[in-house]
PDB file of C-alpha atoms in Angstrom:
ATOM      1  CA  ARG A 198      -0.151  -0.235   0.270  1.00  0.00           C
ATOM      2  CA  LYS A 199       0.967   3.367  -1.003  1.00  0.00           C
ATOM      3  CA  GLU A 200       1.497   5.944   2.005  1.00  0.00           C
ATOM      4  CA  VAL A 201      -0.214   8.105   0.133  1.00  0.00           C
ATOM      5  CA  GLU A 202      -2.990   7.076  -1.604  1.00  0.00           C
ATOM      6  CA  GLN A 203      -5.411   9.296  -4.363  1.00  0.00           C
ATOM      7  CA  ASP A 204      -7.544   9.054  -6.763  1.00  0.00           C
ATOM      8  CA  PRO A 205      -6.147  10.809 -10.182  1.00  0.00           C
ATOM      9  CA  GLY A 206      -9.470  11.698 -11.373  1.00  0.00           C
ATOM     10  CA  PRO A 207      -9.804  13.264 -14.346  1.00  0.00           C
ATOM     11  CA  PHE A 208     -12.542  15.174 -12.464  1.00  0.00           C
ATOM     12  CA  ASN A 209     -14.106  17.379 -14.751  1.00  0.00           C
ATOM     13  CA  VAL A 210     -16.904  20.229 -13.024  1.00  0.00           C
ATOM     14  CA  PRO A 211     -18.579  22.294 -14.888  1.00  0.00           C
ATOM     15  CA  GLU A 212     -17.411  26.389 -13.576  1.00  0.00           C
ATOM     16  CA  GLY A 213     -18.751  27.180 -10.467  1.00  0.00           C
ATOM     17  CA  ALA A 214     -19.336  23.298  -8.932  1.00  0.00           C
ATOM     18  CA  THR A 215     -18.346  22.309  -5.861  1.00  0.00           C
ATOM     19  CA  VAL A 216     -15.708  19.551  -6.007  1.00  0.00           C
ATOM     20  CA  ALA A 217     -14.040  17.596  -3.358  1.00  0.00           C
ATOM     21  CA  PHE A 218     -11.024  15.240  -3.265  1.00  0.00           C
ATOM     22  CA  ASN A 219      -9.433  12.820  -0.567  1.00  0.00           C
ATOM     23  CA  CYS A 220      -5.977  11.123   0.235  1.00  0.00           C
ATOM     24  CA  THR A 221      -5.902   8.383   2.586  1.00  0.00           C
ATOM     25  CA  TYR A 222      -2.519   8.340   4.048  1.00  0.00           C
ATOM     26  CA  SER A 223      -1.064   4.605   5.536  1.00  0.00           C
ATOM     27  CA  ASN A 224       1.398   6.265   8.360  1.00  0.00           C
ATOM     28  CA  SER A 225      -0.520   6.857  11.683  1.00  0.00           C
ATOM     29  CA  ALA A 226       2.433   8.834  12.780  1.00  0.00           C
ATOM     30  CA  SER A 227       2.051  11.311  10.086  1.00  0.00           C
ATOM     31  CA  GLN A 228       1.950  14.822  11.643  1.00  0.00           C
ATOM     32  CA  SER A 229       1.911  17.754   9.308  1.00  0.00           C
ATOM     33  CA  PHE A 230      -0.147  17.509   5.818  1.00  0.00           C
ATOM     34  CA  PHE A 231      -0.440  19.887   3.277  1.00  0.00           C
ATOM     35  CA  TRP A 232      -2.243  20.333  -0.190  1.00  0.00           C
ATOM     36  CA  TYR A 233       0.164  21.463  -3.208  1.00  0.00           C
ATOM     37  CA  ARG A 234      -1.536  22.342  -7.018  1.00  0.00           C
ATOM     38  CA  GLN A 235       0.898  21.906 -10.096  1.00  0.00           C
ATOM     39  CA  ASP A 236      -0.355  22.935 -13.128  1.00  0.00           C
ATOM     40  CA  CYS A 237       0.516  21.231 -16.264  1.00  0.00           C
ATOM     41  CA  ARG A 238       4.549  21.309 -16.902  1.00  0.00           C
ATOM     42  CA  LYS A 239       5.077  23.466 -13.893  1.00  0.00           C
ATOM     43  CA  GLU A 240       6.565  23.397 -10.124  1.00  0.00           C
ATOM     44  CA  PRO A 241       4.075  22.211  -7.386  1.00  0.00           C
ATOM     45  CA  LYS A 242       2.453  25.453  -5.618  1.00  0.00           C
ATOM     46  CA  LEU A 243       1.787  25.024  -1.776  1.00  0.00           C
ATOM     47  CA  LEU A 244      -2.079  25.877  -1.671  1.00  0.00           C
ATOM     48  CA  MET A 245      -2.390  24.743   1.613  1.00  0.00           C
ATOM     49  CA  SER A 246      -1.448  23.172   5.104  1.00  0.00           C
ATOM     50  CA  VAL A 247      -3.751  20.933   6.502  1.00  0.00           C
ATOM     51  CA  TYR A 248      -4.233  21.274  10.622  1.00  0.00           C
ATOM     52  CA  SER A 249      -6.603  19.324  12.965  1.00  0.00           C
ATOM     53  CA  SER A 250      -8.607  22.104  13.620  1.00  0.00           C
ATOM     54  CA  GLY A 251      -8.946  22.370   9.228  1.00  0.00           C
ATOM     55  CA  ASN A 252      -7.893  25.161   7.056  1.00  0.00           C
ATOM     56  CA  GLU A 253      -9.841  27.855   5.217  1.00  0.00           C
ATOM     57  CA  ASP A 254      -8.723  29.994   2.629  1.00  0.00           C
ATOM     58  CA  GLY A 255     -11.712  31.722   0.415  1.00  0.00           C
ATOM     59  CA  ARG A 256     -12.968  28.905  -2.181  1.00  0.00           C
ATOM     60  CA  PHE A 257     -11.040  26.431  -0.531  1.00  0.00           C
ATOM     61  CA  THR A 258     -11.449  24.266   2.657  1.00  0.00           C
ATOM     62  CA  ALA A 259      -8.854  21.176   3.566  1.00  0.00           C
ATOM     63  CA  GLN A 260      -9.815  18.752   6.600  1.00  0.00           C
ATOM     64  CA  LEU A 261      -7.836  16.061   8.350  1.00  0.00           C
ATOM     65  CA  ASN A 262      -9.505  13.129  10.046  1.00  0.00           C
ATOM     66  CA  ARG A 263      -6.955  10.912  11.916  1.00  0.00           C
ATOM     67  CA  ALA A 264      -9.396   8.489  12.746  1.00  0.00           C
ATOM     68  CA  SER A 265      -9.783   7.343   9.245  1.00  0.00           C
ATOM     69  CA  GLN A 266      -6.838   8.739   8.519  1.00  0.00           C
ATOM     70  CA  TYR A 267      -7.479  11.271   5.050  1.00  0.00           C
ATOM     71  CA  ILE A 268      -7.414  14.684   4.437  1.00  0.00           C
ATOM     72  CA  SER A 269      -9.433  16.186   2.240  1.00  0.00           C
ATOM     73  CA  LEU A 270      -9.968  19.445  -0.270  1.00  0.00           C
ATOM     74  CA  LEU A 271     -12.740  21.311  -0.945  1.00  0.00           C
ATOM     75  CA  ILE A 272     -13.178  23.578  -3.700  1.00  0.00           C
ATOM     76  CA  ARG A 273     -16.633  26.057  -3.759  1.00  0.00           C
ATOM     77  CA  ASP A 274     -17.809  28.065  -6.906  1.00  0.00           C
ATOM     78  CA  SER A 275     -14.511  26.608  -9.384  1.00  0.00           C
ATOM     79  CA  LYS A 276     -13.003  28.733 -11.730  1.00  0.00           C
ATOM     80  CA  LEU A 277     -11.730  27.530 -14.874  1.00  0.00           C
ATOM     81  CA  SER A 278      -8.214  28.927 -12.941  1.00  0.00           C
ATOM     82  CA  ASP A 279      -8.844  26.073 -10.626  1.00  0.00           C
ATOM     83  CA  SER A 280      -7.761  23.625 -13.556  1.00  0.00           C
ATOM     84  CA  ALA A 281      -4.442  21.882 -12.261  1.00  0.00           C
ATOM     85  CA  THR A 282      -3.251  19.179 -10.636  1.00  0.00           C
ATOM     86  CA  TYR A 283      -3.492  18.838  -6.691  1.00  0.00           C
ATOM     87  CA  LEU A 284      -1.101  16.807  -4.285  1.00  0.00           C
ATOM     88  CA  CYS A 285      -1.782  15.404  -0.911  1.00  0.00           C
ATOM     89  CA  VAL A 286       1.471  15.443   1.052  1.00  0.00           C
ATOM     90  CA  GLY A 287       2.116  14.049   4.329  1.00  0.00           C
ATOM     91  CA  GLY A 288       4.826  14.906   6.398  1.00  0.00           C
ATOM     92  CA  SER A 289       6.421  12.749   9.190  1.00  0.00           C
ATOM     93  CA  GLY A 290       6.469  15.734  11.682  1.00  0.00           C
ATOM     94  CA  GLY A 291      11.019  14.537  11.632  1.00  0.00           C
ATOM     95  CA  TYR A 292      11.864  17.691   9.428  1.00  0.00           C
ATOM     96  CA  GLN A 293      13.421  15.143   6.869  1.00  0.00           C
ATOM     97  CA  LYS A 294      11.246  14.142   4.393  1.00  0.00           C
ATOM     98  CA  VAL A 295       7.445  14.091   3.332  1.00  0.00           C
ATOM     99  CA  THR A 296       5.295  11.480   1.016  1.00  0.00           C
ATOM    100  CA  PHE A 297       3.719  12.905  -1.975  1.00  0.00           C
ATOM    101  CA  GLY A 298       0.807  11.562  -3.342  1.00  0.00           C
ATOM    102  CA  ILE A 299       0.739  10.986  -7.525  1.00  0.00           C
ATOM    103  CA  GLY A 300      -2.022  14.215  -7.471  1.00  0.00           C
ATOM    104  CA  THR A 301      -5.853  14.578  -8.850  1.00  0.00           C
ATOM    105  CA  LYS A 302      -6.246  16.136 -12.289  1.00  0.00           C
ATOM    106  CA  LEU A 303      -8.786  18.885 -12.386  1.00  0.00           C
ATOM    107  CA  GLN A 304     -10.410  20.056 -14.922  1.00  0.00           C
ATOM    108  CA  VAL A 305     -12.733  23.078 -14.525  1.00  0.00           C
ATOM    109  CA  ILE A 306     -15.528  23.196 -17.623  1.00  0.00           C
ATOM    110  CA  PRO A 307     -17.450  26.726 -18.995  1.00  0.00           C
TER     111      PRO A 307
ATOM    112  CA  ASP B 295      13.183  38.511  -4.771  1.00  0.00           C
ATOM    113  CA  GLY B 296      13.606  35.142  -2.278  1.00  0.00           C
ATOM    114  CA  GLY B 297      13.259  32.199  -4.502  1.00  0.00           C
ATOM    115  CA  ILE B 298      14.939  28.735  -5.923  1.00  0.00           C
ATOM    116  CA  THR B 299      16.518  29.026  -9.397  1.00  0.00           C
ATOM    117  CA  GLN B 300      17.322  25.768 -11.698  1.00  0.00           C
ATOM    118  CA  SER B 301      19.024  25.874 -14.304  1.00  0.00           C
ATOM    119  CA  PRO B 302      19.287  24.690 -17.422  1.00  0.00           C
ATOM    120  CA  LYS B 303      15.765  24.741 -18.323  1.00  0.00           C
ATOM    121  CA  TYR B 304      16.535  22.193 -20.153  1.00  0.00           C
ATOM    122  CA  LEU B 305      18.693  19.481 -20.967  1.00  0.00           C
ATOM    123  CA  PHE B 306      20.422  16.769 -23.117  1.00  0.00           C
ATOM    124  CA  ARG B 307      22.818  14.273 -22.046  1.00  0.00           C
ATOM    125  CA  LYS B 308      24.311  11.859 -24.734  1.00  0.00           C
ATOM    126  CA  GLU B 309      24.895   8.325 -23.818  1.00  0.00           C
ATOM    127  CA  GLY B 310      27.621   7.624 -20.889  1.00  0.00           C
ATOM    128  CA  GLN B 311      27.586  10.939 -20.284  1.00  0.00           C
ATOM    129  CA  ASN B 312      27.544  12.296 -16.963  1.00  0.00           C
ATOM    130  CA  VAL B 313      25.611  16.103 -16.507  1.00  0.00           C
ATOM    131  CA  THR B 314      24.922  18.404 -12.998  1.00  0.00           C
ATOM    132  CA  LEU B 315      21.577  20.152 -11.979  1.00  0.00           C
ATOM    133  CA  SER B 316      21.979  23.533 -10.928  1.00  0.00           C
ATOM    134  CA  CYS B 317      19.721  24.463  -7.496  1.00  0.00           C
ATOM    135  CA  GLU B 318      20.032  27.826  -5.749  1.00  0.00           C
ATOM    136  CA  GLN B 319      17.746  29.466  -2.956  1.00  0.00           C
ATOM    137  CA  ASN B 320      18.435  32.607  -0.901  1.00  0.00           C
ATOM    138  CA  LEU B 321      15.590  31.568   1.222  1.00  0.00           C
ATOM    139  CA  ASN B 322      18.008  31.056   3.870  1.00  0.00           C
ATOM    140  CA  HIS B 323      16.964  27.521   4.475  1.00  0.00           C
ATOM    141  CA  ASP B 324      18.256  24.586   5.641  1.00  0.00           C
ATOM    142  CA  ALA B 325      16.596  21.876   4.284  1.00  0.00           C
ATOM    143  CA  MET B 326      17.047  20.813   0.233  1.00  0.00           C
ATOM    144  CA  TYR B 327      15.506  17.914  -1.707  1.00  0.00           C
ATOM    145  CA  TRP B 328      16.097  16.782  -5.264  1.00  0.00           C
ATOM    146  CA  TYR B 329      12.465  15.155  -6.744  1.00  0.00           C
ATOM    147  CA  ARG B 330      11.971  13.233 -10.190  1.00  0.00           C
ATOM    148  CA  GLN B 331       8.641  13.899 -11.659  1.00  0.00           C
ATOM    149  CA  ASP B 332       7.824  10.999 -14.412  1.00  0.00           C
ATOM    150  CA  PRO B 333       4.610  11.943 -16.884  1.00  0.00           C
ATOM    151  CA  GLY B 334       1.511   9.507 -14.998  1.00  0.00           C
ATOM    152  CA  GLN B 335       3.958   9.517 -11.287  1.00  0.00           C
ATOM    153  CA  GLY B 336       4.011  11.195  -8.093  1.00  0.00           C
ATOM    154  CA  LEU B 337       7.386  12.687  -6.803  1.00  0.00           C
ATOM    155  CA  ARG B 338       9.746  10.720  -5.812  1.00  0.00           C
ATOM    156  CA  LEU B 339      12.691  11.636  -3.921  1.00  0.00           C
ATOM    157  CA  ILE B 340      16.470  11.599  -5.014  1.00  0.00           C
ATOM    158  CA  TYR B 341      18.558  13.110  -2.144  1.00  0.00           C
ATOM    159  CA  TYR B 342      17.719  15.300   0.513  1.00  0.00           C
ATOM    160  CA  SER B 343      19.756  17.810   2.811  1.00  0.00           C
ATOM    161  CA  GLN B 344      19.120  18.804   6.551  1.00  0.00           C
ATOM    162  CA  ILE B 345      22.022  20.831   6.653  1.00  0.00           C
ATOM    163  CA  VAL B 346      25.702  22.082   5.155  1.00  0.00           C
ATOM    164  CA  ASN B 347      27.803  19.131   4.058  1.00  0.00           C
ATOM    165  CA  ASP B 348      25.484  16.313   4.964  1.00  0.00           C
ATOM    166  CA  PHE B 349      23.167  14.790   2.857  1.00  0.00           C
ATOM    167  CA  GLN B 350      20.612  11.568   2.748  1.00  0.00           C
ATOM    168  CA  LYS B 351      19.436   9.208   0.110  1.00  0.00           C
ATOM    169  CA  GLY B 352      16.084   9.071  -0.623  1.00  0.00           C
ATOM    170  CA  ASP B 353      14.299   6.425  -1.958  1.00  0.00           C
ATOM    171  CA  ILE B 354      15.385   6.103  -5.798  1.00  0.00           C
ATOM    172  CA  ALA B 355      19.320   7.802  -5.136  1.00  0.00           C
ATOM    173  CA  GLU B 356      21.047   4.861  -7.618  1.00  0.00           C
ATOM    174  CA  GLY B 357      22.379   6.830 -10.277  1.00  0.00           C
ATOM    175  CA  TYR B 358      22.706  10.068  -9.294  1.00  0.00           C
ATOM    176  CA  SER B 359      24.866  11.642  -6.501  1.00  0.00           C
ATOM    177  CA  VAL B 360      24.956  15.239  -4.871  1.00  0.00           C
ATOM    178  CA  SER B 361      27.058  18.033  -2.798  1.00  0.00           C
ATOM    179  CA  ARG B 362      25.946  20.921  -0.582  1.00  0.00           C
ATOM    180  CA  GLU B 363      29.184  22.445   0.593  1.00  0.00           C
ATOM    181  CA  LYS B 364      27.430  25.925   0.827  1.00  0.00           C
ATOM    182  CA  LYS B 365      24.163  26.113   2.682  1.00  0.00           C
ATOM    183  CA  GLU B 366      22.521  27.880  -0.657  1.00  0.00           C
ATOM    184  CA  SER B 367      23.815  25.542  -3.223  1.00  0.00           C
ATOM    185  CA  PHE B 368      22.321  21.258  -3.646  1.00  0.00           C
ATOM    186  CA  PRO B 369      23.489  20.524  -7.197  1.00  0.00           C
ATOM    187  CA  LEU B 370      22.838  17.095  -9.025  1.00  0.00           C
ATOM    188  CA  THR B 371      24.394  15.205 -10.864  1.00  0.00           C
ATOM    189  CA  VAL B 372      22.848  12.373 -12.915  1.00  0.00           C
ATOM    190  CA  THR B 373      25.434  10.005 -14.109  1.00  0.00           C
ATOM    191  CA  SER B 374      25.767   7.345 -16.760  1.00  0.00           C
ATOM    192  CA  ALA B 375      24.940   4.357 -14.405  1.00  0.00           C
ATOM    193  CA  GLN B 376      21.531   5.708 -13.996  1.00  0.00           C
ATOM    194  CA  LYS B 377      19.982   4.058 -17.155  1.00  0.00           C
ATOM    195  CA  ASN B 378      16.030   6.030 -17.496  1.00  0.00           C
ATOM    196  CA  PRO B 379      17.532   9.970 -16.477  1.00  0.00           C
ATOM    197  CA  THR B 380      14.452  11.151 -19.226  1.00  0.00           C
ATOM    198  CA  ALA B 381      12.055  13.282 -17.146  1.00  0.00           C
ATOM    199  CA  PHE B 382      11.568  16.104 -14.804  1.00  0.00           C
ATOM    200  CA  TYR B 383      13.930  17.422 -11.837  1.00  0.00           C
ATOM    201  CA  LEU B 384      12.426  19.454  -9.596  1.00  0.00           C
ATOM    202  CA  CYS B 385      14.674  20.464  -6.247  1.00  0.00           C
ATOM    203  CA  ALA B 386      12.858  22.364  -3.083  1.00  0.00           C
ATOM    204  CA  SER B 387      13.758  23.488   0.152  1.00  0.00           C
ATOM    205  CA  SER B 388      12.033  23.889   3.466  1.00  0.00           C
ATOM    206  CA  PRO B 389      12.999  25.420   6.510  1.00  0.00           C
ATOM    207  CA  GLY B 390      14.023  22.597   8.033  1.00  0.00           C
ATOM    208  CA  LEU B 391      15.018  22.113  12.044  1.00  0.00           C
ATOM    209  CA  ALA B 392      16.131  25.726  12.439  1.00  0.00           C
ATOM    210  CA  GLY B 393      13.044  27.278  11.137  1.00  0.00           C
ATOM    211  CA  GLY B 394      10.193  25.162  12.621  1.00  0.00           C
ATOM    212  CA  SER B 395       8.697  24.206   9.212  1.00  0.00           C
ATOM    213  CA  GLU B 396       9.087  21.426   6.526  1.00  0.00           C
ATOM    214  CA  THR B 397       7.256  23.213   4.021  1.00  0.00           C
ATOM    215  CA  GLN B 398       8.984  22.947   1.231  1.00  0.00           C
ATOM    216  CA  TYR B 399       8.968  25.424  -1.838  1.00  0.00           C
ATOM    217  CA  PHE B 400       9.805  24.380  -5.001  1.00  0.00           C
ATOM    218  CA  GLY B 401      12.138  26.004  -8.264  1.00  0.00           C
ATOM    219  CA  PRO B 402      10.792  26.027 -11.651  1.00  0.00           C
ATOM    220  CA  GLY B 403      12.568  22.878 -12.381  1.00  0.00           C
ATOM    221  CA  THR B 404      15.044  21.473 -15.157  1.00  0.00           C
ATOM    222  CA  ARG B 405      13.228  18.526 -17.715  1.00  0.00           C
ATOM    223  CA  LEU B 406      16.171  16.441 -18.715  1.00  0.00           C
ATOM    224  CA  LEU B 407      16.139  14.505 -21.828  1.00  0.00           C
ATOM    225  CA  VAL B 408      18.034  11.502 -23.316  1.00  0.00           C
ATOM    226  CA  LEU B 409      20.296  12.458 -27.256  1.00  0.00           C
TER     227      LEU B 409
END
C-alpha cells in the first residue's frame, strides 16, 4: 500500500460547481499534511497546510480526519483557473522528508 | 526576490555522459531536496540534505550524486549509471529544524532528455 493515495481522476466539473478530493495516508504517525497545486509542466506550489482543526482560505477548505486517516480538499464555486493537478502530501513531522501523492487532476469546464 | 532557481530549464544528455543540474536558494533554508517526476507518476525523492555538508539518500538515489558545500546550493549529478534519466527534476527547500517547518518550496524544474 502506498503511503499517500489519491484518485488520479480526471475530475471534470462545470464552472461554479463544488468539488471535493480525498487523500488517504497509511502512516498513522504522520503529523503534517499539505495540499499543493501543480499546473501542466510547472513546479508544484503550496496551496495550503492542513491543520487538525481544518483550514480555510477563500474558496478552499482542507480537513484532516485522523481516525480514518484521510485529508480532504473542498473547492467551492470552481473557476476555470482552478484547472490543475492537486497533490496531497504527508509528513512525519521529523523535518526529514514528506511523501507526495500521485495527484488528482481537475478540469473545470465552461 | 527570494526564491529557488534551477538551471538549465532543458538539458540534453548523451549516452554515457554525466550531467549536473543546478539548484540555488536565497531563502536561508536549511533543508534542500531533489525529486524526480515522470509522466503519470508522483514525485519521487532522490536525495535530501538537512544541513550543510550532510545529505541522505532518498527512495531512488541509484545513479545520482549530490553535494552540499554551501547552504544556498545543492547540485545534482546524473551519472551514466542512471539508465533511464529522462524526467522532470525538481529541487525544493524548506526551513528545516531551525525554521520549525517542513513546508517545501519548489524551483521551476529542469527537464532532462537523453539523446
